[in-house]
Amino acid sequence: MTRTQRQRAVRLALYALFVLLAVVFVLVADWEAISTSFFVPEGFTETWQDFVLIGARNTILYTVIAFAGGFVLALVLVLMKLAPVAPFRWVATAYIELFRGLPALVVILFMALGVPIAFDGWRPPGGTIGAGLVGLMLVAGAYMAETIRAGIEAVPKGQTEAARSLGMNGGWTMATVVMPQALRIVIPPLTNELVILIKDTSLLFVVGMAANERELTTLARDFMASGPSAGTATSLIFVSVLYLAITLPLTRVVAWLERRQRRSR
Amino acid sequence: MSTQLHPTQQVDPGAPAIEVRDLHKSFGDNHVLTGIDFHVDAGQVVCVIGPSGSGKSTLLRCVNRLEEPTAGQVLIEGIDITDPETELDAVRSRIGMVFQQFNLFSHMTVLRNLTIAQQRVKKRGRREAEEVARANLERVGLSEKVDAYPAHLSGGQQQRVAIARALSMNPDMMLFDEPTSALDPELVGDVLDVMKTLASEGMTMMVVTHEMGFAREVGDKLVFMADGVIVEEGDPRTVLGNPREARTQEFLSKVL
């Protein structure tokens, strides 16, 4: 066989494999069961608003709170990592390693259930959901700190040297020369972390929340347990669509930002 | 500027602009400078040449302590900047520095590049800082670029803006670290012209360079460095035309 013939044969075999897998999937799937358990729209005409006005609203609200809190925490951690006094650096490093090493779910449970035991019933404001959010914030801050530190290191050293050679002190150099450029560099990875955080708000499901505090996943879970679509996966399909409606545009934005940044280099 | 440079030492008008005494610099086991004694008098243009790795850029960077000397002293107008009591930022604001890679602040317009340190360090008002900036941009022939961002300028234009930025601090002296080495050949001339004008206006300059023509034409003194020491120094025409040391002759035979 010549080279081109060989390539053509390989390609043909791959197409055949794909068709075979598709046929097997169609034959094996129980279409009857899928149609009765994955999509039962009856009763949703009255309650679909809950998914948007309560579920999607709270998911976005919790994301924004955790992201904003995590970002401020991350800035503090980064400044600590750059501090001239070693104990600050140790604490920041230990913090980042700890919270990146733990599952977010464990941290959330710890804040909502563990901390109130340890501190005699004290909770962060907002009840269990507030406590869960603090847990999410603590984890997000650790990840964002690493991202921002990488951004600072990506700013060419010559920028700092130029500022220092003009007589600007370390603080002003950081605030006016390094940080603005570092933040520009980390916008795409930070947006990525925002997308991850949107999905991680579903973990708050474990802390329990009042009816009007429910985010998308908790809401879906409730609709699987009761109501006209109980026992079906309809509500999961519904929230999946809503999650994607929020996350897909953001991942497109990240891709666009990354393209733009590559061009401007 | 009235800022105190040192609690006890005073600027001495009679002292050399730059004086380096027995300067040593090591990076780990790598001894880059091994005992440099050297000075630049006020109003002088001193060019430093030498093969790469000879320590000439490190020497220049020790002069405003971007590089921390391992041992020895650096005196700027009589003030020892290796003394921990020295107000380093205040001294640095009197020493303009131009880098091989220009190092313009890439997120700021040309105008902002020229005003930020004036406002933060020299405490000039915005209006005054902008006036000074515009005057210096005119000096380097780039008045029309005030609102441009560095990325939209050619290398030669960026370097002239960088010179204007340094000049906007009204420095007593200027350090140039291979200012034309990163430029396309056709852009070198404009930058050298600006430097020649500066020299003719009496600016004190220390220039690390590979431009032998500039050194010969403009320099008051030429220093040849190799392997962390000063091998030979003197009148540029003499050093270039009739070098005494074998090491100098070998280097010049390769570059001239």
Coordinates of C-alpha atoms in Angstrom, one line a residue:
Chain A
M1 CA 0.0 0.0 0.0
T2 CA 1.2 3.5 -0.7
R3 CA 1.3 6.2 2.0
T4 CA -1.9 7.8 0.8
Q5 CA -3.7 4.5 0.5
R6 CA -2.8 3.7 4.0
Q7 CA -4.0 7.0 5.3
R8 CA -7.3 6.6 3.5
A9 CA -7.8 3.1 5.0
V10 CA -7.2 4.4 8.5
R11 CA -9.7 7.1 8.0
L12 CA -12.3 4.8 6.6
A13 CA -11.8 2.4 9.6
L14 CA -12.4 5.3 12.0
Y15 CA -15.6 6.3 10.3
A16 CA -16.8 2.7 10.4
L17 CA -16.0 2.5 14.1
F18 CA -18.0 5.7 14.8
V19 CA -21.0 4.5 12.9
L20 CA -20.9 1.1 14.7
L21 CA -20.8 2.8 18.1
A22 CA -23.7 5.1 17.2
V23 CA -25.8 2.1 16.0
V24 CA -25.0 0.1 19.2
F25 CA -26.0 3.1 21.3
V26 CA -29.4 3.5 19.5
L27 CA -30.2 -0.2 19.7
V28 CA -29.2 -0.6 23.4
A29 CA -30.9 2.5 24.8
D30 CA -34.4 2.1 26.2
W31 CA -36.1 4.9 24.3
E32 CA -39.4 4.2 26.0
A33 CA -37.9 4.7 29.5
I34 CA -35.9 7.7 28.4
S35 CA -38.9 9.5 27.1
T36 CA -40.9 8.8 30.3
S37 CA -38.1 9.6 32.8
F38 CA -35.9 12.3 31.2
F39 CA -38.6 14.6 29.9
V40 CA -41.9 15.0 31.6
P41 CA -42.9 18.6 31.1
E42 CA -46.3 18.4 32.7
G43 CA -46.5 20.6 35.8
F44 CA -43.5 22.6 34.7
T45 CA -45.7 25.3 33.2
E46 CA -46.5 26.5 36.7
T47 CA -43.1 26.0 38.3
W48 CA -40.5 26.8 35.7
Q49 CA -40.3 30.3 37.0
D50 CA -38.9 29.0 40.3
F51 CA -36.0 27.6 38.4
V52 CA -35.1 31.0 37.0
L53 CA -36.3 33.4 39.7
I54 CA -35.0 31.3 42.7
G55 CA -32.6 28.7 41.4
A56 CA -30.7 30.5 38.7
R57 CA -30.8 33.8 40.7
N58 CA -29.3 32.2 43.8
T59 CA -26.7 30.2 41.9
I60 CA -25.5 33.5 40.3
L61 CA -25.8 35.4 43.7
Y62 CA -23.7 32.7 45.5
T63 CA -21.2 32.6 42.7
V64 CA -20.7 36.4 42.8
I65 CA -20.4 36.4 46.6
A66 CA -17.9 33.5 46.7
F67 CA -15.9 35.0 43.8
A68 CA -15.7 38.5 45.3
G69 CA -14.8 37.2 48.7
G70 CA -12.3 34.8 47.3
F71 CA -10.7 37.5 45.1
V72 CA -10.1 39.8 48.1
L73 CA -8.8 36.9 50.1
A74 CA -6.5 36.0 47.2
L75 CA -5.1 39.5 47.0
V76 CA -4.3 39.4 50.7
L77 CA -2.6 36.0 50.3
V78 CA -0.5 37.2 47.4
L79 CA 0.6 40.2 49.3
M80 CA 1.5 38.0 52.2
K81 CA 3.5 35.7 49.9
L82 CA 5.5 38.7 48.7
A83 CA 6.0 40.1 52.3
P84 CA 9.5 40.7 53.4
V85 CA 8.7 39.0 56.8
A86 CA 9.0 35.3 56.5
P87 CA 6.2 34.2 58.9
F88 CA 3.6 35.9 56.6
R89 CA 5.0 33.9 53.6
W90 CA 4.8 30.7 55.6
V91 CA 1.2 31.3 56.6
A92 CA 0.1 32.1 53.1
T93 CA 1.9 29.1 51.6
A94 CA 0.4 26.8 54.3
Y95 CA -3.1 28.2 53.7
I96 CA -2.9 27.8 49.9
E97 CA -1.5 24.3 50.1
L98 CA -4.1 23.3 52.7
F99 CA -7.2 24.6 50.9
R100 CA -6.1 23.4 47.5
G101 CA -5.5 20.0 48.9
L102 CA -8.9 19.6 50.5
P103 CA -12.1 18.7 48.7
A104 CA -14.3 21.8 48.6
L105 CA -17.2 19.7 49.9
V106 CA -15.2 18.9 53.1
V107 CA -14.5 22.6 53.7
I108 CA -18.1 23.5 53.1
L109 CA -19.3 20.9 55.6
F110 CA -16.6 21.9 58.0
M111 CA -17.7 25.5 58.0
A112 CA -21.5 24.7 58.2
L113 CA -21.3 21.9 60.7
G114 CA -17.9 21.6 62.2
V115 CA -17.2 25.2 63.1
P116 CA -20.5 25.8 65.0
I117 CA -19.7 22.8 67.2
A118 CA -16.2 24.1 67.9
F119 CA -17.2 27.7 68.6
D120 CA -20.3 27.0 70.7
G121 CA -23.0 27.5 68.0
W122 CA -21.3 30.6 66.4
R123 CA -22.0 30.7 62.7
P124 CA -21.0 33.1 59.9
P125 CA -24.0 35.5 59.0
G126 CA -26.6 34.0 56.7
G127 CA -27.2 30.7 58.5
T128 CA -25.9 27.4 57.1
I129 CA -25.9 28.8 53.6
G130 CA -23.7 31.7 54.7
A131 CA -21.4 29.2 56.4
G132 CA -21.3 27.1 53.2
L133 CA -20.5 30.2 51.2
V134 CA -17.6 31.0 53.5
G135 CA -16.2 27.5 52.8
L136 CA -16.5 28.1 49.1
M137 CA -14.8 31.4 49.5
L138 CA -11.9 29.9 51.4
V139 CA -11.2 27.4 48.7
A140 CA -11.7 29.8 45.8
G141 CA -9.3 32.3 47.5
A142 CA -6.5 29.7 47.6
Y143 CA -6.8 28.9 43.9
M144 CA -7.1 32.5 42.8
A145 CA -4.1 33.4 44.9
E146 CA -2.0 31.0 42.9
T147 CA -3.4 32.4 39.7
I148 CA -2.6 36.0 40.6
R149 CA 0.9 35.1 41.8
A150 CA 1.5 33.5 38.4
G151 CA 0.2 36.7 36.8
I152 CA 2.6 38.8 38.8
E153 CA 5.5 36.6 37.9
A154 CA 4.5 36.9 34.2
V155 CA 5.1 40.7 34.3
P156 CA 8.6 41.3 32.9
K157 CA 11.2 42.1 35.6
G158 CA 12.2 45.1 33.5
Q159 CA 9.0 46.8 34.4
T160 CA 9.8 46.8 38.1
E161 CA 13.4 47.8 37.4
A162 CA 12.3 50.8 35.3
A163 CA 9.9 52.0 38.0
R164 CA 12.5 51.5 40.8
S165 CA 15.2 53.3 38.7
L166 CA 12.9 56.3 38.5
G167 CA 12.8 56.4 42.3
M168 CA 9.4 54.8 42.8
N169 CA 9.2 52.7 46.0
G170 CA 8.3 49.1 46.2
G171 CA 4.7 49.7 47.1
W172 CA 3.9 52.2 44.4
T173 CA 5.7 50.0 41.9
M174 CA 3.5 47.1 42.8
A175 CA 0.3 49.1 42.8
T176 CA 0.7 51.2 39.7
V177 CA 3.1 49.2 37.4
V178 CA 3.0 45.5 38.3
M179 CA -0.5 44.8 39.6
P180 CA -2.4 46.5 36.7
Q181 CA -0.5 44.4 34.2
A182 CA -0.7 41.2 36.2
L183 CA -4.5 41.5 36.6
R184 CA -4.8 42.0 32.8
I185 CA -2.8 38.8 32.3
V186 CA -5.0 36.8 34.8
I187 CA -8.4 37.9 33.5
P188 CA -8.8 34.7 31.3
P189 CA -7.7 32.2 34.0
L190 CA -9.8 34.1 36.6
T191 CA -12.9 33.9 34.4
N192 CA -12.2 30.2 34.1
E193 CA -12.2 30.0 37.9
L194 CA -15.5 31.9 37.9
V195 CA -17.0 29.1 35.7
I196 CA -15.7 26.4 38.0
L197 CA -17.2 28.4 40.9
I198 CA -20.6 28.5 39.3
K199 CA -20.6 24.7 39.1
D200 CA -19.2 24.4 42.6
T201 CA -22.1 26.3 44.1
S202 CA -24.0 23.1 43.6
L203 CA -22.0 21.7 46.5
L204 CA -23.9 24.0 48.8
F205 CA -26.7 21.5 48.3
V206 CA -25.3 19.5 51.3
V207 CA -25.7 22.3 53.9
G208 CA -29.5 22.5 53.6
M209 CA -31.4 25.7 52.9
A210 CA -34.7 27.4 53.1
A211 CA -37.1 27.3 50.1
N212 CA -36.2 30.7 48.8
E213 CA -32.4 30.1 49.3
R214 CA -32.3 27.1 47.0
E215 CA -29.8 27.2 44.1
L216 CA -30.3 25.2 40.9
T217 CA -29.1 21.8 42.1
T218 CA -31.1 21.8 45.3
L219 CA -34.1 22.9 43.4
A220 CA -33.7 20.1 40.9
R221 CA -33.3 17.6 43.7
D222 CA -36.5 18.8 45.4
F223 CA -38.4 18.5 42.1
M224 CA -37.2 14.9 41.7
A225 CA -38.6 14.1 45.2
S226 CA -42.0 15.6 44.8
G227 CA -44.4 17.3 42.4
P228 CA -45.7 16.1 39.0
S229 CA -42.2 15.3 37.7
A230 CA -41.2 13.4 40.8
G231 CA -39.2 10.3 40.1
T232 CA -38.1 11.5 36.7
A233 CA -34.9 13.3 35.6
T234 CA -36.8 16.1 34.0
S235 CA -35.7 18.7 36.5
L236 CA -32.1 17.7 36.1
I237 CA -32.4 18.2 32.3
F238 CA -33.9 21.6 33.1
V239 CA -31.2 22.8 35.4
S240 CA -28.5 21.4 33.1
V241 CA -29.8 23.7 30.3
L242 CA -29.8 26.6 32.8
Y243 CA -26.2 25.9 33.9
L244 CA -25.1 25.7 30.3
A245 CA -26.9 28.9 29.5
I246 CA -24.7 30.6 32.1
T247 CA -21.4 28.8 31.7
L248 CA -21.1 28.4 27.9
P249 CA -21.2 32.1 27.1
L250 CA -18.5 32.6 29.8
T251 CA -16.2 29.9 28.4
R252 CA -16.6 31.6 25.0
V253 CA -15.6 34.9 26.6
V254 CA -12.5 33.2 28.0
A255 CA -11.6 31.9 24.6
W256 CA -12.1 35.3 23.1
L257 CA -10.0 37.0 25.8
E258 CA -7.2 34.5 25.4
R259 CA -7.2 35.0 21.6
R260 CA -7.1 38.8 22.1
Q261 CA -4.3 38.6 24.6
R262 CA -2.2 36.4 22.2
R263 CA -2.7 38.9 19.5
S264 CA -1.6 41.9 21.6
R265 CA 1.7 40.2 22.5
Chain B
M1 CA 14.8 68.5 45.1
S2 CA 15.0 69.1 48.9
T3 CA 14.5 65.5 49.9
Q4 CA 17.1 64.3 52.4
L5 CA 19.4 61.8 50.7
H6 CA 21.3 60.7 53.8
P7 CA 21.0 61.7 57.5
T8 CA 24.6 62.8 57.7
Q9 CA 26.3 62.8 54.3
Q10 CA 25.8 65.8 52.0
V11 CA 26.0 66.1 48.2
D12 CA 29.5 67.2 47.5
P13 CA 29.6 69.3 44.3
G14 CA 33.3 68.7 44.0
A15 CA 33.0 64.9 44.1
P16 CA 32.8 62.8 41.0
A17 CA 29.3 62.2 39.8
I18 CA 29.9 58.4 40.1
E19 CA 32.7 56.9 42.1
V20 CA 33.1 53.1 42.4
R21 CA 35.6 51.8 45.0
D22 CA 36.8 48.2 45.0
L23 CA 33.4 46.9 43.9
H24 CA 32.8 43.1 44.0
K25 CA 29.7 41.3 42.8
S26 CA 29.0 37.6 42.9
F27 CA 26.0 35.5 41.9
G28 CA 26.6 32.4 44.0
D29 CA 30.0 31.0 43.0
N30 CA 30.0 33.2 39.9
H31 CA 32.3 36.2 40.5
V32 CA 31.1 38.8 38.0
L33 CA 33.0 41.8 39.3
T34 CA 36.3 41.4 41.1
G35 CA 37.5 44.7 42.4
I36 CA 36.4 47.6 40.2
D37 CA 37.7 51.1 40.8
F38 CA 36.2 53.7 38.5
H39 CA 34.8 57.1 38.4
V40 CA 32.8 59.4 36.1
D41 CA 33.2 63.2 36.6
A42 CA 30.3 65.6 36.3
G43 CA 29.7 66.4 32.6
Q44 CA 31.8 63.5 31.4
V45 CA 30.6 60.9 28.9
V46 CA 32.2 57.5 29.8
C47 CA 31.7 54.5 27.6
V48 CA 32.2 51.0 28.8
I49 CA 32.9 48.3 26.3
G50 CA 33.9 44.6 26.6
P51 CA 32.9 41.1 25.6
S52 CA 29.6 39.7 26.8
G53 CA 29.9 38.3 30.3
S54 CA 32.7 40.8 31.1
G55 CA 30.5 42.4 33.9
K56 CA 29.9 45.8 32.2
S57 CA 26.1 45.7 32.6
T58 CA 26.4 44.4 36.1
L59 CA 28.7 47.3 36.9
L60 CA 26.2 49.8 35.5
R61 CA 23.4 48.2 37.4
C62 CA 25.4 48.4 40.7
V63 CA 25.6 52.2 40.2
N64 CA 21.9 52.7 41.1
R65 CA 21.8 49.5 43.1
L66 CA 19.4 47.6 40.9
E67 CA 22.1 45.0 41.5
E68 CA 23.2 44.7 45.2
P69 CA 27.0 44.9 45.4
T70 CA 28.6 42.0 47.3
A71 CA 31.4 44.3 48.6
G72 CA 32.8 47.8 47.9
Q73 CA 31.3 51.2 47.7
V74 CA 29.4 53.2 45.2
L75 CA 29.3 57.0 45.7
I76 CA 26.9 59.2 43.8
E77 CA 27.9 62.9 44.1
G78 CA 29.8 62.0 47.3
I79 CA 26.9 60.0 48.9
D80 CA 27.6 56.3 49.6
I81 CA 24.6 54.5 48.3
T82 CA 25.7 51.2 49.7
D83 CA 25.1 52.7 53.1
P84 CA 21.8 51.4 54.5
E85 CA 20.9 54.8 55.8
T86 CA 20.9 56.3 52.3
E87 CA 17.5 57.2 50.9
L88 CA 17.9 55.0 47.9
D89 CA 14.7 56.1 46.1
A90 CA 15.7 59.7 46.4
V91 CA 19.2 59.1 45.0
R92 CA 17.7 57.0 42.2
S93 CA 15.4 59.8 41.2
R94 CA 18.6 61.8 40.4
I95 CA 20.0 59.0 38.2
G96 CA 18.2 58.4 34.8
M97 CA 18.4 54.9 33.5
V98 CA 17.9 53.6 30.0
F99 CA 17.6 49.8 29.4
Q100 CA 18.4 47.6 26.5
Q101 CA 14.7 46.4 26.4
F102 CA 13.3 50.0 26.8
N103 CA 11.0 48.8 29.6
L104 CA 8.3 51.4 29.0
F105 CA 5.2 50.7 31.1
S106 CA 3.2 48.8 28.5
H107 CA -0.3 49.6 30.1
M108 CA 0.3 53.3 30.1
T109 CA 0.3 55.9 27.3
V110 CA 3.5 57.6 26.4
L111 CA 2.4 60.7 28.4
R112 CA 1.6 58.7 31.5
N113 CA 4.9 56.9 31.2
L114 CA 6.6 60.3 31.5
T115 CA 4.4 61.8 34.3
I116 CA 3.9 59.0 36.8
A117 CA 7.2 59.1 38.5
Q118 CA 7.3 62.9 38.4
Q119 CA 4.0 63.0 40.3
R120 CA 4.7 60.1 42.7
V121 CA 8.4 60.8 43.4
K122 CA 9.0 64.5 42.6
K123 CA 5.5 65.4 43.9
R124 CA 4.9 67.6 40.9
G125 CA 1.3 68.5 40.0
R126 CA -0.3 67.0 37.0
R127 CA -0.1 70.1 34.9
E128 CA 3.6 70.7 35.6
A129 CA 4.4 67.0 35.1
E130 CA 2.7 67.1 31.7
E131 CA 4.5 70.2 30.6
V132 CA 7.8 68.7 31.5
A133 CA 6.8 65.5 29.7
R134 CA 5.8 67.3 26.5
A135 CA 9.0 69.3 26.5
N136 CA 11.1 66.2 26.8
L137 CA 9.1 64.4 24.1
E138 CA 9.8 67.3 21.8
R139 CA 13.5 67.0 22.7
V140 CA 13.5 63.4 21.4
G141 CA 11.4 64.3 18.4
L142 CA 8.2 62.4 19.3
S143 CA 5.7 65.1 20.3
E144 CA 3.0 63.5 18.1
K145 CA 3.2 60.2 20.1
V146 CA 1.9 61.6 23.5
D147 CA -1.2 59.5 23.5
A148 CA 0.2 56.3 21.9
Y149 CA 0.8 53.1 23.7
P150 CA 4.3 51.6 23.7
A151 CA 3.2 48.6 21.7
H152 CA 2.3 50.9 18.8
L153 CA 5.8 52.4 18.6
S154 CA 8.9 51.1 16.8
G155 CA 11.8 50.0 19.0
G156 CA 13.7 53.2 18.2
Q157 CA 10.7 55.3 19.2
Q158 CA 10.3 53.3 22.4
Q159 CA 13.9 53.9 23.3
R160 CA 13.6 57.6 22.7
V161 CA 10.5 57.7 24.8
A162 CA 12.4 55.8 27.5
I163 CA 15.1 58.5 27.3
A164 CA 12.5 61.2 27.6
R165 CA 11.0 59.5 30.6
A166 CA 14.4 59.4 32.4
L167 CA 15.0 63.1 31.4
S168 CA 11.6 64.1 32.8
M169 CA 13.0 63.5 36.3
N170 CA 15.6 66.2 35.6
P171 CA 18.4 63.7 36.5
D172 CA 22.0 64.8 37.3
M173 CA 23.3 61.9 35.3
M174 CA 22.2 59.2 32.9
L175 CA 23.0 55.5 32.8
F176 CA 22.6 53.7 29.4
D177 CA 22.6 49.9 29.4
E178 CA 23.3 48.8 25.8
P179 CA 20.6 51.2 24.6
T180 CA 20.8 50.3 20.9
S181 CA 21.5 46.5 21.1
A182 CA 17.9 45.5 20.8
L183 CA 17.2 47.8 17.8
D184 CA 17.0 47.1 14.1
P185 CA 20.1 48.6 12.5
E186 CA 18.2 51.4 10.7
L187 CA 16.7 52.6 14.0
V188 CA 20.0 52.9 15.8
G189 CA 20.9 56.3 14.3
D190 CA 17.9 58.2 15.8
V191 CA 18.7 57.0 19.3
L192 CA 22.4 57.7 19.0
D193 CA 21.5 61.2 17.7
V194 CA 19.5 61.9 20.8
M195 CA 22.3 60.7 23.0
K196 CA 24.8 62.8 21.2
T197 CA 22.7 65.9 21.7
L198 CA 22.4 65.1 25.4
A199 CA 26.2 64.7 25.6
S200 CA 26.7 68.0 23.9
E201 CA 24.4 69.7 26.4
G202 CA 26.7 68.6 29.1
M203 CA 24.8 65.6 30.6
T204 CA 26.9 63.3 32.7
M205 CA 26.6 59.9 31.0
M206 CA 27.8 56.3 31.6
V207 CA 27.1 54.2 28.5
V208 CA 27.6 50.5 28.2
T209 CA 27.7 50.0 24.5
H210 CA 28.9 48.1 21.4
E211 CA 28.8 51.3 19.3
M212 CA 32.5 52.0 18.9
G213 CA 31.7 54.9 16.6
F214 CA 29.7 56.6 19.3
A215 CA 32.4 55.9 21.9
R216 CA 35.1 57.4 19.7
E217 CA 33.1 60.4 18.7
V218 CA 31.3 61.4 21.9
G219 CA 33.1 59.7 24.8
D220 CA 35.5 61.6 27.0
K221 CA 36.7 58.3 28.5
L222 CA 36.6 54.7 27.3
V223 CA 36.7 51.8 29.7
F224 CA 37.5 48.3 28.5
M225 CA 36.3 45.5 30.8
A226 CA 36.9 41.7 30.6
D227 CA 36.4 38.9 33.1
G228 CA 35.1 41.2 35.9
V229 CA 38.0 43.7 35.9
I230 CA 38.9 46.9 34.1
V231 CA 41.6 46.0 31.7
E232 CA 42.3 49.4 30.2
E233 CA 40.9 52.9 30.3
G234 CA 41.7 56.2 28.8
D235 CA 41.0 58.6 25.9
P236 CA 38.7 56.7 23.5
R237 CA 40.8 57.5 20.4
T238 CA 43.9 56.1 22.1
V239 CA 42.3 53.0 23.5
L240 CA 40.6 52.2 20.2
G241 CA 43.4 53.2 18.0
N242 CA 46.4 52.1 20.0
P243 CA 45.5 49.7 22.7
R244 CA 48.2 48.8 25.3
E245 CA 46.9 45.5 26.6
A246 CA 46.8 42.3 24.6
R247 CA 43.3 41.5 25.9
T248 CA 42.1 44.8 24.5
Q249 CA 43.8 44.3 21.2
E250 CA 42.3 40.8 20.9
F251 CA 38.8 42.2 21.5
L252 CA 39.1 45.1 19.2
S253 CA 40.4 43.0 16.4
K254 CA 37.2 41.0 16.5
V255 CA 34.7 43.9 16.6
L256 CA 36.3 46.7 14.5

